[in-house]
Amino acid sequence: MNLLDAISTGAVSTYALLSAAYKSMQTVYASPADLSPSDGEARSQLLPSVDVIIPCYNEDPDTLSACLASIAEQDYAGKLRVYVVDDGSANRLALEPVHDLYALDRRFNFILLPQNVGKRKAQIAAIRRSSGDLVLNVDSDTTLASDVVTKLALKMRDPQIGAAMGQLIASNRNENWLTRLIDMEYWLACNEERAAQARFGAVMCCCGPCAMYRRSALLMVLDQYETQLFRGKLSDFGEDRHLTILMLKAGLRTEYIPDAIAATVVPDKLRPYLRQQLRWARSTFRDTLLSLRLLPSLDRYLTLDVVGQNVGPLLLAVSVSTGIAHLALTGSVPWWTGIMIAAMTLIRCCVAAFRARELRFLGFCLHTPINLFLLLPLKAYALCTLSNSDWLSRDSAAAVASGGGKGGPIRNPDVGSRATDLPDNTEPSHRPTLLREFSTVTSSGIGSQE
């Protein structure tokens, strides 16, 4: 028993020291970014052209309509074009009224792929048909504040910046206890983790719901992005993290803009949330291996960040496992382990509540048991199944077509599906009404009318 005590105490003490050092430096570096220029300053400058790309797969029509409305209402003085890529949705007939409505806006283009090819290839289909200076990737269940494009585009004026992301919030935050926890989790991920990384121009993951890229940089890495392999197999998820790593490998900076607000739908049930977390964990582990090569060229804080995010959970898992074994074998509670974990949790939540000026963050303590007993085992499983590329979080096309997939708005913040081979006939497909109202199709893709 002494061995279990020693391992548990040593692991939790080391975790506490590492976490204290990491979180302290993270809090120091996660200071507010510079204020964005005023509207007058923004309008007085020559703004770059922006292409907004929205992959869509089996999306709820109301959710998609809200997304497109937020794009249409952007207060952006530069040229804005929108490419909505329907990735072979089984509910395309239900989406037709939404397509018809926004086809009346000459800025909107609709690419209707004949079969499902996955989010990454759907994005690429639009990237290769668009021509704007900047590309903004937006998920189809995300709505943007009216100034998001302006704020991101102004940040991208620096030619050394390859990508920038906005702050994510949960649009369905008030639905239940889980969505409230996820919303706080997003705040912490954006305003602690990403904000600190941005101090050094190295945000490690520009999140998919709202991320802007420089086209010239995007074209340099597009082939690598499309053909990402892991253990000899095509990797078709984790596209946002991988694309961010490719930007950093190209020697460009990646940034976080805290006042560019994007609201996305998050899971409202535990099972979809855990499936999402499993996919994200696999993606994180895969691309962490790539990011290790970048660390010597980045600030030393980024090394601490990688260690804190990967070694910290390992130490926590060891301390919890040995603590449970100690309890099972001896019947006595490992008080030191429990007190240390509780103290670290309380300190973190108090700091978050102070920084956000919101007492609700004290309730984030409820996330700790989820992390200890669900997310840590899930991450261990993800590490053992890294070669698995299942998306896990999307209903099958057959289920949607039969009405069993979605009876209401989508409850998952990610868009996409398991990728298949891209078909040869990938020119955009338009119904006659769309052709007549708004664009033509040529042998090389979309020919938009100005």
Short mmCIF file of C-alpha atoms in Angstrom, two decimals:
data_model
loop_
_atom_site.label_atom_id
_atom_site.label_comp_id
_atom_site.label_asym_id
_atom_site.label_seq_id
_atom_site.Cartn_x
_atom_site.Cartn_y
_atom_site.Cartn_z
CA MET A 1 0.00 0.00 0.00
CA ASN A 2 2.91 2.31 0.67
CA LEU A 3 3.85 2.08 -3.00
CA LEU A 4 0.35 3.16 -4.06
CA ASP A 5 0.45 6.02 -1.56
CA ALA A 6 3.84 7.14 -2.83
CA ILE A 7 2.82 7.02 -6.49
CA SER A 8 -0.48 8.81 -5.88
CA THR A 9 1.06 11.50 -3.69
CA GLY A 10 4.00 12.00 -6.03
CA ALA A 11 1.83 12.19 -9.13
CA VAL A 12 -0.72 14.62 -7.69
CA SER A 13 2.02 16.81 -6.15
CA THR A 14 3.89 16.97 -9.45
CA TYR A 15 0.62 17.72 -11.22
CA ALA A 16 -0.10 20.53 -8.78
CA LEU A 17 3.34 22.09 -9.28
CA LEU A 18 3.18 21.80 -13.07
CA SER A 19 -0.39 23.08 -13.20
CA ALA A 20 0.40 26.01 -10.90
CA ALA A 21 3.40 27.06 -13.01
CA TYR A 22 1.56 26.59 -16.30
CA LYS A 23 -1.71 28.27 -15.27
CA SER A 24 0.11 31.16 -13.59
CA MET A 25 2.11 31.97 -16.71
CA GLN A 26 -0.95 31.43 -18.87
CA THR A 27 -2.90 33.97 -16.81
CA VAL A 28 -0.08 36.50 -17.04
CA TYR A 29 0.26 36.15 -20.81
CA ALA A 30 -3.48 36.02 -21.51
CA SER A 31 -3.83 39.79 -21.21
CA PRO A 32 -6.41 41.57 -23.40
CA ALA A 33 -5.35 42.10 -27.00
CA ASP A 34 -4.97 45.55 -28.52
CA LEU A 35 -8.25 47.28 -29.24
CA SER A 36 -9.52 47.00 -32.80
CA PRO A 37 -9.62 50.18 -34.92
CA SER A 38 -12.81 52.19 -34.80
CA ASP A 39 -15.42 51.84 -37.53
CA GLY A 40 -14.27 55.12 -39.03
CA GLU A 41 -10.67 53.96 -39.22
CA ALA A 42 -11.75 50.64 -40.70
CA ARG A 43 -13.81 52.26 -43.44
CA SER A 44 -11.03 54.68 -44.33
CA GLN A 45 -8.68 51.86 -45.27
CA LEU A 46 -8.57 49.75 -48.38
CA LEU A 47 -9.88 46.45 -47.09
CA PRO A 48 -8.97 43.08 -48.64
CA SER A 49 -11.55 40.94 -50.39
CA VAL A 50 -12.90 38.09 -48.26
CA ASP A 51 -14.36 34.74 -49.29
CA VAL A 52 -16.53 33.09 -46.63
CA ILE A 53 -16.67 29.30 -46.99
CA ILE A 54 -19.44 27.35 -45.26
CA PRO A 55 -19.43 23.54 -45.59
CA CYS A 56 -22.86 22.08 -44.91
CA TYR A 57 -23.84 18.46 -44.34
CA ASN A 58 -27.36 17.40 -43.27
CA GLU A 59 -27.79 20.74 -41.52
CA ASP A 60 -31.08 21.83 -40.04
CA PRO A 61 -32.62 24.46 -42.39
CA ASP A 62 -33.30 26.95 -39.58
CA THR A 63 -29.75 26.62 -38.29
CA LEU A 64 -28.26 27.11 -41.76
CA SER A 65 -30.55 30.07 -42.41
CA ALA A 66 -29.40 31.76 -39.19
CA CYS A 67 -25.77 31.20 -40.20
CA LEU A 68 -26.25 32.69 -43.67
CA ALA A 69 -28.23 35.61 -42.27
CA SER A 70 -25.33 36.51 -39.98
CA ILE A 71 -22.99 36.48 -42.99
CA ALA A 72 -25.34 38.55 -45.13
CA GLU A 73 -25.58 41.15 -42.35
CA GLN A 74 -21.83 41.65 -41.98
CA ASP A 75 -20.89 45.32 -41.77
CA TYR A 76 -17.84 44.99 -44.01
CA ALA A 77 -16.73 47.76 -46.34
CA GLY A 78 -14.58 45.48 -48.50
CA LYS A 79 -15.64 42.94 -51.10
CA LEU A 80 -17.36 39.90 -49.61
CA ARG A 81 -18.23 36.66 -51.37
CA VAL A 82 -19.87 33.60 -49.79
CA TYR A 83 -19.51 29.97 -50.88
CA VAL A 84 -21.95 27.51 -49.32
CA VAL A 85 -20.84 23.95 -50.04
CA ASP A 86 -23.57 21.34 -49.63
CA ASP A 87 -21.59 18.15 -49.07
CA GLY A 88 -24.10 15.67 -50.48
CA SER A 89 -26.74 16.29 -47.81
CA ALA A 90 -29.57 13.76 -47.65
CA ASN A 91 -31.97 16.56 -46.65
CA ARG A 92 -31.17 18.78 -49.63
CA LEU A 93 -34.84 19.18 -50.55
CA ALA A 94 -35.50 20.65 -47.11
CA LEU A 95 -32.60 23.06 -47.62
CA GLU A 96 -33.80 24.30 -51.03
CA PRO A 97 -35.91 27.18 -49.62
CA VAL A 98 -32.83 28.45 -47.76
CA HIS A 99 -30.73 28.20 -50.92
CA ASP A 100 -33.40 29.98 -52.95
CA LEU A 101 -33.66 32.82 -50.46
CA TYR A 102 -29.94 33.61 -50.37
CA ALA A 103 -29.48 32.98 -54.09
CA LEU A 104 -31.15 36.36 -54.51
CA ASP A 105 -28.07 37.92 -52.88
CA ARG A 106 -25.43 38.18 -55.62
CA ARG A 107 -22.64 37.67 -53.08
CA PHE A 108 -23.77 34.09 -52.41
CA ASN A 109 -22.62 31.04 -54.38
CA PHE A 110 -23.91 27.52 -53.76
CA ILE A 111 -21.79 24.48 -54.60
CA LEU A 112 -23.91 21.32 -54.47
CA LEU A 113 -21.63 18.30 -54.40
CA PRO A 114 -23.26 15.14 -55.84
CA GLN A 115 -22.08 12.97 -52.94
CA ASN A 116 -20.63 13.29 -49.47
CA VAL A 117 -16.85 13.81 -49.55
CA GLY A 118 -16.18 15.21 -46.06
CA LYS A 119 -15.66 18.66 -44.62
CA ARG A 120 -12.03 19.03 -45.65
CA LYS A 121 -12.62 18.29 -49.33
CA ALA A 122 -15.79 20.37 -49.29
CA GLN A 123 -13.73 23.32 -48.06
CA ILE A 124 -11.09 22.73 -50.72
CA ALA A 125 -13.73 22.57 -53.46
CA ALA A 126 -14.73 26.14 -52.54
CA ILE A 127 -11.19 27.42 -51.93
CA ARG A 128 -10.15 26.40 -55.44
CA ARG A 129 -13.14 28.21 -56.97
CA SER A 130 -12.84 31.42 -54.96
CA SER A 131 -10.34 34.25 -55.38
CA GLY A 132 -10.50 36.60 -52.37
CA ASP A 133 -7.41 37.86 -50.57
CA LEU A 134 -8.62 36.22 -47.36
CA VAL A 135 -10.62 33.05 -46.68
CA LEU A 136 -12.94 32.80 -43.68
CA ASN A 137 -14.02 29.27 -42.72
CA VAL A 138 -17.34 29.20 -40.88
CA ASP A 139 -19.29 26.18 -39.64
CA SER A 140 -22.89 25.94 -40.79
CA ASP A 141 -24.27 26.01 -37.24
CA THR A 142 -22.38 29.17 -36.31
CA THR A 143 -23.60 32.77 -36.34
CA LEU A 144 -21.22 35.73 -36.42
CA ALA A 145 -21.52 39.15 -34.82
CA SER A 146 -21.89 41.81 -37.50
CA ASP A 147 -18.31 43.10 -37.10
CA VAL A 148 -16.45 39.77 -37.14
CA VAL A 149 -15.24 39.90 -40.75
CA THR A 150 -14.03 43.49 -40.30
CA LYS A 151 -12.11 42.75 -37.11
CA LEU A 152 -10.46 39.62 -38.47
CA ALA A 153 -9.61 41.27 -41.80
CA LEU A 154 -8.02 44.27 -40.06
CA LYS A 155 -5.86 41.95 -37.99
CA MET A 156 -4.78 40.15 -41.15
CA ARG A 157 -3.29 43.37 -42.60
CA ASP A 158 0.02 42.22 -41.14
CA PRO A 159 1.53 40.05 -43.91
CA GLN A 160 3.27 37.88 -41.28
CA ILE A 161 -0.09 36.62 -40.01
CA GLY A 162 -1.31 33.48 -41.74
CA ALA A 163 -4.46 32.82 -39.69
CA ALA A 164 -6.68 34.41 -37.04
CA MET A 165 -9.64 33.17 -35.04
CA GLY A 166 -12.44 34.85 -33.10
CA GLN A 167 -13.88 34.08 -29.69
CA LEU A 168 -16.36 31.20 -29.52
CA ILE A 169 -19.45 31.15 -27.35
CA ALA A 170 -22.28 28.61 -27.12
CA SER A 171 -25.40 29.93 -28.83
CA ASN A 172 -27.51 27.43 -26.85
CA ARG A 173 -25.74 28.13 -23.55
CA ASN A 174 -28.90 28.42 -21.47
CA GLU A 175 -30.36 25.09 -22.61
CA ASN A 176 -29.12 22.91 -19.73
CA TRP A 177 -26.26 22.31 -17.32
CA LEU A 178 -24.04 20.70 -19.96
CA THR A 179 -24.30 23.56 -22.45
CA ARG A 180 -23.49 26.02 -19.65
CA LEU A 181 -20.37 24.04 -18.76
CA ILE A 182 -19.30 23.84 -22.42
CA ASP A 183 -19.77 27.59 -22.82
CA MET A 184 -17.46 28.19 -19.85
CA GLU A 185 -15.04 25.62 -21.29
CA TYR A 186 -14.99 27.61 -24.55
CA TRP A 187 -14.36 30.85 -22.67
CA LEU A 188 -11.41 29.33 -20.85
CA ALA A 189 -10.00 27.78 -24.02
CA CYS A 190 -10.23 31.09 -25.88
CA ASN A 191 -9.41 33.66 -23.21
CA GLU A 192 -6.77 31.69 -21.35
CA GLU A 193 -5.16 29.14 -23.68
CA ARG A 194 -5.48 30.90 -27.07
CA ALA A 195 -5.00 34.38 -25.64
CA ALA A 196 -1.70 33.36 -24.02
CA GLN A 197 -0.52 31.61 -27.17
CA ALA A 198 -1.41 34.69 -29.21
CA ARG A 199 1.02 36.75 -27.13
CA PHE A 200 3.72 34.91 -29.07
CA GLY A 201 1.87 34.77 -32.41
CA ALA A 202 1.42 31.01 -32.15
CA VAL A 203 -2.20 30.01 -31.52
CA MET A 204 -1.95 26.24 -31.88
CA CYS A 205 -5.50 25.70 -33.14
CA CYS A 206 -7.61 28.31 -34.93
CA CYS A 207 -11.02 26.79 -34.26
CA GLY A 208 -13.16 25.68 -37.19
CA PRO A 209 -16.36 27.64 -36.45
CA CYS A 210 -14.63 30.96 -37.21
CA ALA A 211 -11.09 31.07 -38.60
CA MET A 212 -9.64 33.38 -41.28
CA TYR A 213 -6.65 32.49 -43.47
CA ARG A 214 -4.47 34.38 -45.93
CA ARG A 215 -5.13 32.94 -49.38
CA SER A 216 -1.52 33.07 -50.54
CA ALA A 217 -0.46 31.05 -47.48
CA LEU A 218 -3.42 28.72 -47.81
CA LEU A 219 -2.53 27.85 -51.40
CA MET A 220 1.05 27.03 -50.33
CA VAL A 221 -0.13 24.34 -47.92
CA LEU A 222 -3.35 23.23 -49.61
CA ASP A 223 -1.93 20.01 -51.04
CA GLN A 224 -0.47 19.05 -47.64
CA TYR A 225 -3.79 19.87 -46.02
CA GLU A 226 -5.75 17.71 -48.47
CA THR A 227 -3.44 14.72 -48.30
CA GLN A 228 -2.68 14.59 -44.56
CA LEU A 229 -1.67 11.06 -43.62
CA PHE A 230 -1.45 9.31 -40.29
CA ARG A 231 0.21 5.90 -40.24
CA GLY A 232 -0.20 5.70 -43.99
CA LYS A 233 -3.95 6.45 -43.96
CA LEU A 234 -5.71 9.64 -45.01
CA SER A 235 -6.69 11.75 -42.01
CA ASP A 236 -10.05 13.45 -42.52
CA PHE A 237 -10.82 15.20 -39.22
CA GLY A 238 -9.04 17.75 -37.04
CA GLU A 239 -8.84 20.02 -40.07
CA ASP A 240 -8.69 23.27 -38.07
CA ARG A 241 -5.77 22.20 -35.86
CA HIS A 242 -3.84 20.68 -38.75
CA LEU A 243 -4.29 23.75 -40.95
CA THR A 244 -3.09 25.97 -38.09
CA ILE A 245 0.02 23.82 -37.62
CA LEU A 246 0.73 24.07 -41.35
CA MET A 247 0.59 27.88 -41.09
CA LEU A 248 3.08 27.83 -38.24
CA LYS A 249 5.35 25.43 -40.14
CA ALA A 250 5.33 27.92 -43.02
CA GLY A 251 6.79 30.54 -40.66
CA LEU A 252 3.60 32.59 -40.28
CA ARG A 253 1.92 33.84 -37.14
CA THR A 254 -1.51 32.74 -35.93
CA GLU A 255 -3.64 35.10 -33.82
CA TYR A 256 -6.70 35.29 -31.57
CA ILE A 257 -9.14 38.24 -31.66
CA PRO A 258 -11.22 38.19 -28.44
CA ASP A 259 -13.81 40.75 -29.59
CA ALA A 260 -14.68 38.93 -32.83
CA ILE A 261 -17.58 36.90 -31.42
CA ALA A 262 -18.89 33.71 -33.05
CA ALA A 263 -21.77 31.77 -31.48
CA THR A 264 -21.92 28.06 -32.26
CA VAL A 265 -24.31 25.27 -31.29
CA VAL A 266 -22.80 22.86 -28.76
CA PRO A 267 -23.92 19.35 -27.72
CA ASP A 268 -26.75 19.34 -25.18
CA LYS A 269 -26.42 15.67 -24.25
CA LEU A 270 -23.50 13.85 -22.70
CA ARG A 271 -23.08 11.12 -25.32
CA PRO A 272 -22.66 13.47 -28.34
CA TYR A 273 -20.34 15.62 -26.23
CA LEU A 274 -18.11 12.64 -25.43
CA ARG A 275 -18.05 11.57 -29.07
CA GLN A 276 -16.96 15.07 -30.04
CA GLN A 277 -14.28 15.07 -27.34
CA LEU A 278 -12.99 11.69 -28.52
CA ARG A 279 -12.53 13.00 -32.04
CA TRP A 280 -10.88 16.17 -30.80
CA ALA A 281 -8.55 14.19 -28.54
CA ARG A 282 -7.36 12.06 -31.45
CA SER A 283 -6.78 15.18 -33.53
CA THR A 284 -4.87 16.86 -30.71
CA PHE A 285 -2.59 13.88 -30.17
CA ARG A 286 -1.90 13.53 -33.89
CA ASP A 287 -1.00 17.16 -34.47
CA THR A 288 0.90 17.53 -31.20
CA LEU A 289 3.42 15.14 -32.74
CA LEU A 290 3.80 17.59 -35.64
CA SER A 291 3.97 20.64 -33.39
CA LEU A 292 6.90 19.20 -31.40
CA ARG A 293 9.18 20.01 -34.33
CA LEU A 294 8.08 23.63 -34.19
CA LEU A 295 8.82 24.22 -30.52
CA PRO A 296 12.55 25.08 -30.87
CA SER A 297 11.59 28.00 -33.14
CA LEU A 298 8.86 29.29 -30.82
CA ASP A 299 8.95 31.00 -27.44
CA ARG A 300 9.73 28.73 -24.50
CA TYR A 301 6.27 29.34 -23.09
CA LEU A 302 4.84 27.27 -25.97
CA THR A 303 6.94 24.32 -24.79
CA LEU A 304 5.46 24.71 -21.31
CA ASP A 305 2.02 24.94 -22.94
CA VAL A 306 2.47 21.64 -24.76
CA VAL A 307 3.85 19.96 -21.62
CA GLY A 308 1.06 21.36 -19.46
CA GLN A 309 -1.67 20.19 -21.83
CA ASN A 310 -0.29 16.71 -22.37
CA VAL A 311 1.80 15.72 -19.32
CA GLY A 312 -0.60 17.38 -16.86
CA PRO A 313 -3.57 15.11 -17.73
CA LEU A 314 -1.25 12.08 -17.61
CA LEU A 315 -0.12 12.93 -14.07
CA LEU A 316 -3.72 13.58 -13.06
CA ALA A 317 -4.80 10.23 -14.51
CA VAL A 318 -2.03 8.40 -12.60
CA SER A 319 -2.91 10.10 -9.32
CA VAL A 320 -6.63 9.35 -9.71
CA SER A 321 -6.04 5.73 -10.77
CA THR A 322 -3.70 5.00 -7.87
CA GLY A 323 -6.03 6.83 -5.49
CA ILE A 324 -8.96 4.66 -6.58
CA ALA A 325 -6.80 1.53 -6.25
CA HIS A 326 -5.78 2.64 -2.76
CA LEU A 327 -9.43 3.14 -1.79
CA ALA A 328 -10.46 -0.24 -3.23
CA LEU A 329 -7.65 -2.19 -1.55
CA THR A 330 -7.55 -0.51 1.84
CA GLY A 331 -10.97 1.08 2.26
CA SER A 332 -9.30 4.32 3.34
CA VAL A 333 -9.73 7.59 1.43
CA PRO A 334 -6.56 9.08 -0.17
CA TRP A 335 -7.22 12.49 1.37
CA TRP A 336 -4.09 14.20 0.07
CA THR A 337 -4.99 13.42 -3.55
CA GLY A 338 -8.58 14.56 -3.14
CA ILE A 339 -7.70 17.76 -1.30
CA MET A 340 -5.04 18.71 -3.85
CA ILE A 341 -7.36 18.19 -6.83
CA ALA A 342 -10.17 20.10 -5.11
CA ALA A 343 -7.84 22.98 -4.23
CA MET A 344 -6.50 23.29 -7.79
CA THR A 345 -10.06 23.21 -9.14
CA LEU A 346 -11.28 25.91 -6.77
CA ILE A 347 -8.32 28.19 -7.47
CA ARG A 348 -8.76 27.89 -11.21
CA CYS A 349 -12.49 28.62 -11.05
CA CYS A 350 -11.96 31.63 -8.77
CA VAL A 351 -9.34 33.07 -11.12
CA ALA A 352 -11.67 32.55 -14.10
CA ALA A 353 -14.58 34.18 -12.25
CA PHE A 354 -12.37 37.17 -11.40
CA ARG A 355 -11.02 37.58 -14.93
CA ALA A 356 -14.43 37.17 -16.58
CA ARG A 357 -16.17 39.19 -13.86
CA GLU A 358 -18.84 36.48 -13.74
CA LEU A 359 -19.66 34.37 -10.70
CA ARG A 360 -21.02 31.60 -12.91
CA PHE A 361 -17.47 30.37 -13.42
CA LEU A 362 -17.47 29.09 -9.84
CA GLY A 363 -19.88 26.47 -11.17
CA PHE A 364 -17.17 25.19 -13.50
CA CYS A 365 -16.09 23.07 -10.52
CA LEU A 366 -18.75 20.62 -11.78
CA HIS A 367 -16.54 20.00 -14.83
CA THR A 368 -13.88 18.35 -12.65
CA PRO A 369 -15.72 15.03 -12.04
CA ILE A 370 -16.55 14.89 -15.76
CA ASN A 371 -12.89 15.39 -16.54
CA LEU A 372 -11.67 12.85 -13.98
CA PHE A 373 -14.07 10.02 -14.64
CA LEU A 374 -15.09 10.52 -18.28
CA LEU A 375 -12.66 12.69 -20.24
CA LEU A 376 -9.41 11.24 -18.88
CA PRO A 377 -10.42 7.62 -19.70
CA LEU A 378 -11.69 8.86 -23.08
CA LYS A 379 -8.32 10.49 -23.82
CA ALA A 380 -6.56 7.27 -22.90
CA TYR A 381 -8.83 5.43 -25.34
CA ALA A 382 -8.16 8.08 -28.00
CA LEU A 383 -4.42 7.59 -27.58
CA CYS A 384 -4.85 3.85 -28.11
CA THR A 385 -7.03 4.32 -31.22
CA LEU A 386 -5.26 7.14 -33.05
CA SER A 387 -5.63 5.42 -36.41
CA ASN A 388 -9.43 5.48 -36.17
CA SER A 389 -10.83 8.24 -38.40
CA ASP A 390 -14.55 7.90 -37.69
CA TRP A 391 -16.30 11.26 -37.30
CA LEU A 392 -18.62 9.76 -34.66
CA SER A 393 -20.81 12.85 -34.30
CA ARG A 394 -22.93 12.91 -37.44
CA ASP A 395 -26.12 11.06 -38.21
CA SER A 396 -25.97 8.85 -41.26
CA ALA A 397 -27.45 10.08 -44.48
CA ALA A 398 -29.97 7.28 -44.39
CA ALA A 399 -31.15 8.31 -40.95
CA VAL A 400 -31.61 11.90 -42.03
CA ALA A 401 -33.38 10.92 -45.23
CA SER A 402 -35.81 8.76 -43.28
CA GLY A 403 -36.49 11.52 -40.80
CA GLY A 404 -34.71 9.76 -37.94
CA GLY A 405 -31.64 11.92 -37.89
CA LYS A 406 -32.69 15.44 -36.91
CA GLY A 407 -36.05 16.48 -35.70
CA GLY A 408 -34.84 19.92 -34.68
CA PRO A 409 -31.79 22.17 -34.78
CA ILE A 410 -28.47 20.37 -34.83
CA ARG A 411 -26.87 19.87 -31.44
CA ASN A 412 -23.27 19.41 -32.49
CA PRO A 413 -20.91 22.29 -33.28
CA ASP A 414 -18.90 20.48 -35.94
CA VAL A 415 -19.72 20.09 -39.61
CA GLY A 416 -18.52 17.23 -41.75
CA SER A 417 -18.45 13.52 -42.15
CA ARG A 418 -16.10 10.75 -42.88
CA ALA A 419 -14.33 11.58 -46.13
CA THR A 420 -14.51 9.43 -49.23
CA ASP A 421 -12.71 9.80 -52.55
CA LEU A 422 -13.58 13.07 -54.25
CA PRO A 423 -15.66 12.35 -57.35
CA ASP A 424 -14.44 13.49 -60.75
CA ASN A 425 -17.48 15.64 -61.46
CA THR A 426 -16.96 18.18 -58.65
CA GLU A 427 -18.20 21.24 -60.53
CA PRO A 428 -20.80 23.08 -58.49
CA SER A 429 -24.33 21.88 -59.04
CA HIS A 430 -27.15 24.44 -59.15
CA ARG A 431 -30.86 24.09 -59.61
CA PRO A 432 -32.26 26.08 -62.56
CA THR A 433 -33.56 28.81 -60.24
CA LEU A 434 -30.09 29.33 -58.81
CA LEU A 435 -28.55 29.41 -62.26
CA ARG A 436 -31.04 31.97 -63.46
CA GLU A 437 -30.90 34.14 -60.39
CA PHE A 438 -27.27 34.24 -59.64
CA SER A 439 -24.45 32.32 -61.22
CA THR A 440 -23.38 30.18 -64.13
CA VAL A 441 -21.41 26.98 -64.28
CA THR A 442 -18.43 26.64 -66.59
CA SER A 443 -16.12 23.74 -67.23
CA SER A 444 -13.68 25.19 -64.69
CA GLY A 445 -16.18 25.81 -61.91
CA ILE A 446 -18.25 28.85 -60.87
CA GLY A 447 -18.49 31.88 -63.05
CA SER A 448 -20.13 34.49 -60.83
CA GLN A 449 -21.91 37.48 -62.20
CA GLU A 450 -20.84 40.82 -60.78
#
